[in-house]
PDB file of C-alpha atoms in Angstrom:
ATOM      1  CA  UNK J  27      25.073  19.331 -19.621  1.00  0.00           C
ATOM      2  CA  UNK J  28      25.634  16.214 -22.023  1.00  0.00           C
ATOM      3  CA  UNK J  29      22.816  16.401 -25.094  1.00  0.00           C
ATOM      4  CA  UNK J  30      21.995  20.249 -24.201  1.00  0.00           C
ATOM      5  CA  UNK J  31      22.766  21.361 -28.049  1.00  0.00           C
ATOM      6  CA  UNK J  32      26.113  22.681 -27.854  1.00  0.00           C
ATOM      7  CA  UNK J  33      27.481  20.455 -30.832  1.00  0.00           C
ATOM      8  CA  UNK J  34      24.479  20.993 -32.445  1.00  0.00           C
ATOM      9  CA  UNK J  35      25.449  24.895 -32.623  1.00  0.00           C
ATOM     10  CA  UNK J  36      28.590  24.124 -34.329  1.00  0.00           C
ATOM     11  CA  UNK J  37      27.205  22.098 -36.716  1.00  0.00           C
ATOM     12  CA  UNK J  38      25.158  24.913 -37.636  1.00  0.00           C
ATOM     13  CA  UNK J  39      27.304  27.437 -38.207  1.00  0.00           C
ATOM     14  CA  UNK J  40      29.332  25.152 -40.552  1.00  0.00           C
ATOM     15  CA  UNK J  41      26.225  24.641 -42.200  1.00  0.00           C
ATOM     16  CA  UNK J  42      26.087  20.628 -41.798  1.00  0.00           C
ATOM     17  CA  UNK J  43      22.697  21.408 -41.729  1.00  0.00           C
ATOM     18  CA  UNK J  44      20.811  24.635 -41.904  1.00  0.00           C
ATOM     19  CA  UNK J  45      18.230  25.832 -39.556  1.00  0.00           C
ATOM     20  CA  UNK J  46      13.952  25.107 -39.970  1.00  0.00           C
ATOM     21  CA  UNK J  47      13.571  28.780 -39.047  1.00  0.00           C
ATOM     22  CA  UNK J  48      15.309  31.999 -37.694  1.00  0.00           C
ATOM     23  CA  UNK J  49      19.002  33.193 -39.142  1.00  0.00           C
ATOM     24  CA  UNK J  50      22.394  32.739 -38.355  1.00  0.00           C
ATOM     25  CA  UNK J  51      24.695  36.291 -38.962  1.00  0.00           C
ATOM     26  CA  UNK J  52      28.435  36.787 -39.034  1.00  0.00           C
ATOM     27  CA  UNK J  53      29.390  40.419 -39.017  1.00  0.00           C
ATOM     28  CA  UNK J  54      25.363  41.088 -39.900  1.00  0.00           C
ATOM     29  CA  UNK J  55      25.407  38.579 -43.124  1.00  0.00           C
ATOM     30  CA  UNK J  56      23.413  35.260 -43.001  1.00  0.00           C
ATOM     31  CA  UNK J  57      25.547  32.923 -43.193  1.00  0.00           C
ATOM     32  CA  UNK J  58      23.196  31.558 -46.281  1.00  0.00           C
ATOM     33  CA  UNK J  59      24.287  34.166 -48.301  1.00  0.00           C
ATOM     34  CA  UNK J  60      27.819  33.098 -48.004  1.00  0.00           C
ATOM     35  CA  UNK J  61      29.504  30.856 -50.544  1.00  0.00           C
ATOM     36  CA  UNK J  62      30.194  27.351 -48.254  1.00  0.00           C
ATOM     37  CA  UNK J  63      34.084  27.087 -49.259  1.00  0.00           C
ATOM     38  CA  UNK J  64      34.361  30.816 -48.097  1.00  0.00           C
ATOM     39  CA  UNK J  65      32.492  30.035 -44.543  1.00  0.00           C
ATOM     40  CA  UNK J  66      34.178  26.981 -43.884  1.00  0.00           C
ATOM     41  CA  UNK J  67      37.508  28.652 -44.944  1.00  0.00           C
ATOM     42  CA  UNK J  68      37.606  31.220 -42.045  1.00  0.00           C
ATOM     43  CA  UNK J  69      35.746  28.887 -39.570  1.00  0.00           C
ATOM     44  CA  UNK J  70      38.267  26.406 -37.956  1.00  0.00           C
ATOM     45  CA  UNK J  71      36.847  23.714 -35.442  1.00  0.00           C
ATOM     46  CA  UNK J  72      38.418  21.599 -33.471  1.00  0.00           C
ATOM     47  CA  UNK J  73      36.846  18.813 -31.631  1.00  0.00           C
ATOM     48  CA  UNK J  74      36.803  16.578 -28.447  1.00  0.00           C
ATOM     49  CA  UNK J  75      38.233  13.481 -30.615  1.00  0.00           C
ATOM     50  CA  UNK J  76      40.653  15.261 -33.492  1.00  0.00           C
ATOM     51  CA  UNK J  77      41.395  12.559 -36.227  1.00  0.00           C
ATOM     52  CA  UNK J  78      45.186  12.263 -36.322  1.00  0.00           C
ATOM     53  CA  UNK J  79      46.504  10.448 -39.374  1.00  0.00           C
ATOM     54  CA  UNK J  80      49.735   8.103 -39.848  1.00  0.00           C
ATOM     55  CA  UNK J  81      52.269  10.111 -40.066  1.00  0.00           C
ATOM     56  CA  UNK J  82      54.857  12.523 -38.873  1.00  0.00           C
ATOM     57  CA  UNK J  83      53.574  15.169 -36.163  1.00  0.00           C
ATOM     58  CA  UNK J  84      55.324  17.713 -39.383  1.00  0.00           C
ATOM     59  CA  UNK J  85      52.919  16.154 -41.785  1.00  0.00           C
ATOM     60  CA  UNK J  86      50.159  15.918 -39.762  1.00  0.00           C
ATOM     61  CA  UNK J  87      50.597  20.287 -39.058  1.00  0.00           C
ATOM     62  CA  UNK J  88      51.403  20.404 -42.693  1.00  0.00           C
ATOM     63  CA  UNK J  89      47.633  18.994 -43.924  1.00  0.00           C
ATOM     64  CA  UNK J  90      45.871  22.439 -43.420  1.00  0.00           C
ATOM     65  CA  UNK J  91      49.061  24.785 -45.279  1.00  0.00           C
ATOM     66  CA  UNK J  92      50.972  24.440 -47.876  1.00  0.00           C
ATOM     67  CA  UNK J  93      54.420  25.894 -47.422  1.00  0.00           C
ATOM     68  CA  UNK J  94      54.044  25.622 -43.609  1.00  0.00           C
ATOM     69  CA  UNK J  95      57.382  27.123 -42.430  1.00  0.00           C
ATOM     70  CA  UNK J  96      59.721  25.942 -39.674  1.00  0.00           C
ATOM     71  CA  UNK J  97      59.168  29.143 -37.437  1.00  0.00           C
ATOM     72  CA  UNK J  98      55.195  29.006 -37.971  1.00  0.00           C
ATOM     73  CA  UNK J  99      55.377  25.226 -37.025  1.00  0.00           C
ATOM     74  CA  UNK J 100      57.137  25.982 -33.778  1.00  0.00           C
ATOM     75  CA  UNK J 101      55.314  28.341 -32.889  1.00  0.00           C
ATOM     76  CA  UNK J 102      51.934  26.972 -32.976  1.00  0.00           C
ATOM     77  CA  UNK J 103      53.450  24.129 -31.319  1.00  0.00           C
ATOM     78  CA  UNK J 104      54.656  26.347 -28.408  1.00  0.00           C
ATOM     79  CA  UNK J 105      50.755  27.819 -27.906  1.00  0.00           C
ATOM     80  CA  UNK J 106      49.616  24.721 -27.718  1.00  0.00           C
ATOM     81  CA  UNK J 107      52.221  23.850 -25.158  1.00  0.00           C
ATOM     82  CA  UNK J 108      52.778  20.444 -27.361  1.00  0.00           C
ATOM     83  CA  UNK J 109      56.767  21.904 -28.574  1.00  0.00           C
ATOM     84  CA  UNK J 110      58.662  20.681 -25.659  1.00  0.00           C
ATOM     85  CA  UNK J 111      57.223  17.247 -25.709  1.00  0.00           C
ATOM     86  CA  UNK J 112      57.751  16.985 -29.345  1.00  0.00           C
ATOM     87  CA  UNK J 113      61.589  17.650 -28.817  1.00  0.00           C
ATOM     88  CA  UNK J 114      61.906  15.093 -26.457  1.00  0.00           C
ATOM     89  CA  UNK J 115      60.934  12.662 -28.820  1.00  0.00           C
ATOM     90  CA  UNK J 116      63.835  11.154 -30.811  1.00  0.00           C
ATOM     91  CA  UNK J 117      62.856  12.047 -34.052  1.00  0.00           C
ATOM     92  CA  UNK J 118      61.761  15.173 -33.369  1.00  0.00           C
ATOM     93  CA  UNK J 119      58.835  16.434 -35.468  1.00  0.00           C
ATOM     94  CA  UNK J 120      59.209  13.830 -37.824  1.00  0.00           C
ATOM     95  CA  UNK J 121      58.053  11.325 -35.498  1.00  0.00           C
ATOM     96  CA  UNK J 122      55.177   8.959 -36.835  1.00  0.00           C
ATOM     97  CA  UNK J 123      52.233   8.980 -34.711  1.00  0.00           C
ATOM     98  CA  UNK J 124      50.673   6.295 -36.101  1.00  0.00           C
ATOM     99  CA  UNK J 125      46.841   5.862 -36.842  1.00  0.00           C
ATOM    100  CA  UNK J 126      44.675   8.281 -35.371  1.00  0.00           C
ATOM    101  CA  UNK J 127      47.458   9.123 -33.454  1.00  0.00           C
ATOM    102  CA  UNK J 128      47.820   5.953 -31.226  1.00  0.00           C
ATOM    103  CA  UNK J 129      51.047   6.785 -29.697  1.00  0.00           C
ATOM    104  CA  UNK J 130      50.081  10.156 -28.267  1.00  0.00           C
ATOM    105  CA  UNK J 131      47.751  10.256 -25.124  1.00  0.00           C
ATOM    106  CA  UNK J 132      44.743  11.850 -25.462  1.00  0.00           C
ATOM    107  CA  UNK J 133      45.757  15.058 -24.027  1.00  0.00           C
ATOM    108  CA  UNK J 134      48.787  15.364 -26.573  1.00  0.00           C
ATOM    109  CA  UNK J 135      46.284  14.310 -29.543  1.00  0.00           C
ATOM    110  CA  UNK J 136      44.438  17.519 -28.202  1.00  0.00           C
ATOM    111  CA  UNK J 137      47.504  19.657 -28.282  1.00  0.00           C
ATOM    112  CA  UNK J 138      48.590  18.404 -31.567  1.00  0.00           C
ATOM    113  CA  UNK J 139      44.780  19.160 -33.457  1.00  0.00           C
ATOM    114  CA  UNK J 140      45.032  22.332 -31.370  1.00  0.00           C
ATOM    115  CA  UNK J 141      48.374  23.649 -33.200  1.00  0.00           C
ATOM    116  CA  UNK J 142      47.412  22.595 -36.393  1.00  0.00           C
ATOM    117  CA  UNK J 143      44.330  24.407 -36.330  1.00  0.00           C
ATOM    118  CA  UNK J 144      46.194  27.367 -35.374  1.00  0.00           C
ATOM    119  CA  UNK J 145      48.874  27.528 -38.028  1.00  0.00           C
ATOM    120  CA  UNK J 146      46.163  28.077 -40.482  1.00  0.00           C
ATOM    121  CA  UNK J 147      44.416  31.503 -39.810  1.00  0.00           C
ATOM    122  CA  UNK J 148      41.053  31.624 -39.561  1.00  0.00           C
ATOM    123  CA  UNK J 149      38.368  34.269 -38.346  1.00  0.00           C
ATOM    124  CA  UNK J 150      36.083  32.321 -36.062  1.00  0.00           C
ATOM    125  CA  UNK J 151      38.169  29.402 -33.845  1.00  0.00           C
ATOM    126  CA  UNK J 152      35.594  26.812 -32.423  1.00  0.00           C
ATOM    127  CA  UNK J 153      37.000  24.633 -29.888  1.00  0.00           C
ATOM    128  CA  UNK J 154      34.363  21.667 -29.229  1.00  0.00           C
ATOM    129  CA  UNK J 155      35.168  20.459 -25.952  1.00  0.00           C
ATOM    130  CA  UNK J 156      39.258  20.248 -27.306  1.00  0.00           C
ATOM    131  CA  UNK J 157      40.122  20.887 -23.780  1.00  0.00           C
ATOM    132  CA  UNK J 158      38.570  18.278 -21.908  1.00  0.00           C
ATOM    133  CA  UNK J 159      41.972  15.687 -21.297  1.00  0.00           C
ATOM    134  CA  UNK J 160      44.228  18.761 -20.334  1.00  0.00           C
ATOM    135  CA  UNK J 161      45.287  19.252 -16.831  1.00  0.00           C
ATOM    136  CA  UNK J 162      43.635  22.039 -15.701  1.00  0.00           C
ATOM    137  CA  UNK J 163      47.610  24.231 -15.721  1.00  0.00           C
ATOM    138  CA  UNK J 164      47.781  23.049 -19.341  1.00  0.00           C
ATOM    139  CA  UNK J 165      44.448  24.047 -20.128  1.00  0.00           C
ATOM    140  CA  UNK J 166      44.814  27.285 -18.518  1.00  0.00           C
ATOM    141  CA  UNK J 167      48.371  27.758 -20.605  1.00  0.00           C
ATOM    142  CA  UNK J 168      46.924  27.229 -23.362  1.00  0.00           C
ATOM    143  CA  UNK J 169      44.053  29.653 -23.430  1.00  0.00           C
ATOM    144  CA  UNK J 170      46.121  32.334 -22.297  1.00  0.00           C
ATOM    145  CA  UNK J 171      48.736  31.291 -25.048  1.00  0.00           C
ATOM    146  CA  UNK J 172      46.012  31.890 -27.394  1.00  0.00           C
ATOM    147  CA  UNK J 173      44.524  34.885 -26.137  1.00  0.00           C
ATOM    148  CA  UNK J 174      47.778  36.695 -26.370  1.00  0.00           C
ATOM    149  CA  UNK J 175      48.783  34.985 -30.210  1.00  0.00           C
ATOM    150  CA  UNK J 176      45.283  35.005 -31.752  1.00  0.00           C
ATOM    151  CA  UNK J 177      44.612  38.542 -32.411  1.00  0.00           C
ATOM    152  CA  UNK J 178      40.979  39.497 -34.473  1.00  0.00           C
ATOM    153  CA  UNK J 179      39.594  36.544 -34.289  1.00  0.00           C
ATOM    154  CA  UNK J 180      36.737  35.560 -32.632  1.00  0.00           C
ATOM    155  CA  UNK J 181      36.518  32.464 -30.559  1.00  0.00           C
ATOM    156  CA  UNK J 182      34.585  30.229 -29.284  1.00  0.00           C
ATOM    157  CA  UNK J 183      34.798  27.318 -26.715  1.00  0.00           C
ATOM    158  CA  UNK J 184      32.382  24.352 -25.855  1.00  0.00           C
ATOM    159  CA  UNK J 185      33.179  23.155 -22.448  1.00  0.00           C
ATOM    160  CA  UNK J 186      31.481  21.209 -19.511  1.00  0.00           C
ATOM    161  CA  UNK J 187      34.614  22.722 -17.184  1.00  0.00           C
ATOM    162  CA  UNK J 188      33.590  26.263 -15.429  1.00  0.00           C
ATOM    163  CA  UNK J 189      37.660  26.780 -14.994  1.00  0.00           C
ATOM    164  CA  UNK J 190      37.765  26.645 -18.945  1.00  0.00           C
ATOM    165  CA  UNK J 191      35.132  29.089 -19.827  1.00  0.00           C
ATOM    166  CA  UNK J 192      35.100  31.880 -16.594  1.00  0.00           C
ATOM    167  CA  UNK J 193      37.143  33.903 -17.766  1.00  0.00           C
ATOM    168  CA  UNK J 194      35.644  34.558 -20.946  1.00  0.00           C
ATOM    169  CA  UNK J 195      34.034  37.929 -22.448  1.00  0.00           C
ATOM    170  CA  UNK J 196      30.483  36.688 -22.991  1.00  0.00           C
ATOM    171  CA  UNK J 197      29.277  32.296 -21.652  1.00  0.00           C
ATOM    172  CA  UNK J 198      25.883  31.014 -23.001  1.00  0.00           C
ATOM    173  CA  UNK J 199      24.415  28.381 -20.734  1.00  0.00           C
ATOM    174  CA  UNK J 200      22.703  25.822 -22.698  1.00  0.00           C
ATOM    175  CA  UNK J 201      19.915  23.657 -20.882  1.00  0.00           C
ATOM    176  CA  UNK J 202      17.830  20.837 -22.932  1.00  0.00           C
ATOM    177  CA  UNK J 203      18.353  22.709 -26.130  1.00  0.00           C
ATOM    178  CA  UNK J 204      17.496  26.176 -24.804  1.00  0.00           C
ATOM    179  CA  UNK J 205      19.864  29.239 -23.654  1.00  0.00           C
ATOM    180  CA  UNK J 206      18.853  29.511 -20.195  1.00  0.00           C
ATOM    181  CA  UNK J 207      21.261  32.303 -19.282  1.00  0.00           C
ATOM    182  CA  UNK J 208      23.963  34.965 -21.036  1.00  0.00           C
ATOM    183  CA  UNK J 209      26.353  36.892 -19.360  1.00  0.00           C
ATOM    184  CA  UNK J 210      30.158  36.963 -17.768  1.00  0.00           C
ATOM    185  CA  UNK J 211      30.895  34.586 -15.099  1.00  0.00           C
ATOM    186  CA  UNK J 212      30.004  37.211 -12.048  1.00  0.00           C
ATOM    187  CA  UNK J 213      26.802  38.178 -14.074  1.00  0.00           C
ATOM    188  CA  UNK J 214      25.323  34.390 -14.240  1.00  0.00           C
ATOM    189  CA  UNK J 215      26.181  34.060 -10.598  1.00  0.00           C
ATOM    190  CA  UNK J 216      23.788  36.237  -9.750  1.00  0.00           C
ATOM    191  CA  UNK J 217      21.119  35.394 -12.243  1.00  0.00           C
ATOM    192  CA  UNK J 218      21.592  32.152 -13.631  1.00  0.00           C
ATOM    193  CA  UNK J 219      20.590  29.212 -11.021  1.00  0.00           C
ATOM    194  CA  UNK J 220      22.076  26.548 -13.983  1.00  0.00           C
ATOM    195  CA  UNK J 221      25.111  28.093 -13.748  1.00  0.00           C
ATOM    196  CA  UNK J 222      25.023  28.257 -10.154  1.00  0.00           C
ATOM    197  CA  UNK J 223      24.184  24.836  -9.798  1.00  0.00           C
ATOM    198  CA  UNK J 224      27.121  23.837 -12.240  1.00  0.00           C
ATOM    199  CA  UNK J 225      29.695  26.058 -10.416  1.00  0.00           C
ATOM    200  CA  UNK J 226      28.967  24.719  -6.870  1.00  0.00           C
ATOM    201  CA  UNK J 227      28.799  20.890  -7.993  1.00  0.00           C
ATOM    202  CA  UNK J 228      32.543  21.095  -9.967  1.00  0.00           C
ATOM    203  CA  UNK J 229      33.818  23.314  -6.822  1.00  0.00           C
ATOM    204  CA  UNK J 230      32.443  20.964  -4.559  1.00  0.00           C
ATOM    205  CA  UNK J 231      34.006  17.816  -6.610  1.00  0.00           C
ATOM    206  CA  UNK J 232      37.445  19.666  -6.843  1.00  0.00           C
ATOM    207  CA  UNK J 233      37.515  19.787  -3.362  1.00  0.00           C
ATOM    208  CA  UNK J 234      36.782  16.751  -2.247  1.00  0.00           C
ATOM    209  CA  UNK J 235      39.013  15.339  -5.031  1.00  0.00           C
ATOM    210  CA  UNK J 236      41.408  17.562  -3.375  1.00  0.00           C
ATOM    211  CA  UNK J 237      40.890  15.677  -0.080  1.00  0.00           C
ATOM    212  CA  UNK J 238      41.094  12.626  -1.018  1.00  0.00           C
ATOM    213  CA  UNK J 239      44.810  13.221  -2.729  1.00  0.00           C
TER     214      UNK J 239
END
């Protein structure tokens, strides 16, 4: 639910802030022990509401690597299921966006801070909610886009959506800033009664969404 802590979580493995007590450990170091340029260099999040800046979608992919290539441009564009949209445009990927990316919808904003996080590799991928004005096909594409590109990475995905986060190896229910239940999606079904209770509201809103169309 909204205000549970999931942001919070992020912002702690950044290190925005560091925690009172207890540790944080990737691949058994504390993440305290780590210099902050080299943490924040293999940790690549991308949130709810990316900033886009004025310019071309090329510059805008171009911010996070130097000597971005053509091919590696494309390609992150294609995962992100954002290339075919760009080449309708009629300037192509040097079409200006404008600020904070006014002329793309939300969903294509998404896409585009998506496929720039991509083209720079990273270890740990941390999508905050970066999902959330896809379609529920695009949002599907995409994480199986990824799954099949990113390859030794881990990565991680903040979502309110069950159909975003089912499939994946290991979901962490959060409830008022406490993990209330760990385990894959058929494993919290049977033990987790806030994960229940989340699964049979969104099915039961689907479907009478699905009605009412």
């Amino acid at each position: 639910k909204s205000g549970s802590g999931k942001t919070t979580i992020f912002n702690l493995l950044a290190r925005l802030y560091d925690p009172e007590n207890g540790e944080i450990l990737m691949d058994d170091i504390n993440i305290k022990d780590l210099d902050k340029d080299t943490l924040r260099g293999n940790l690549s999040i991308i949130s709810q509401n990316p900033y886009i800046f004025n310019m071309s979608i090329r510059d805008n992919l171009r911010l996070v690597k130097d000597g971005l290539t053509e091919k590696e441009m494309i390609h992150a564009c294609k995962v992100a299921c954002l290339h075919d949209y760009i080449m309708s445009l009629p300037d192509g990927y040097d079409t200006i966006v404008g600020e904070g990316g006014i002329s793309l919808s939300g969903g294509q904003r998404q896409r585009l801070a998506i496929a720039r996080a991509l083209v720079k590799p990273a270890d740990v991928y941390v999508f905050d909610d970066s999902f959330s004005a896809l379609d529920f096909k695009t949002d599907a594409t995409i994480r199986k886009n990824i799954k099949e590109n990113v390859k030794d990475a881990t990565i991680i995905i903040v979502a309110q959506r069950v159909n975003t986060i089912q499939n994946a190896d290991k979901i962490i229910v959060l409830n008022d800033g406490k993990m209330v239940g760990f385990g894959n999606h058929e494993e919290l079904m049977n033990s987790c009664p806030e994960y229940q209770e989340i699964v049979d509201s969104q099915t039961k809103h689907n479907r009478v969404k699905k009605e009412v169309e």
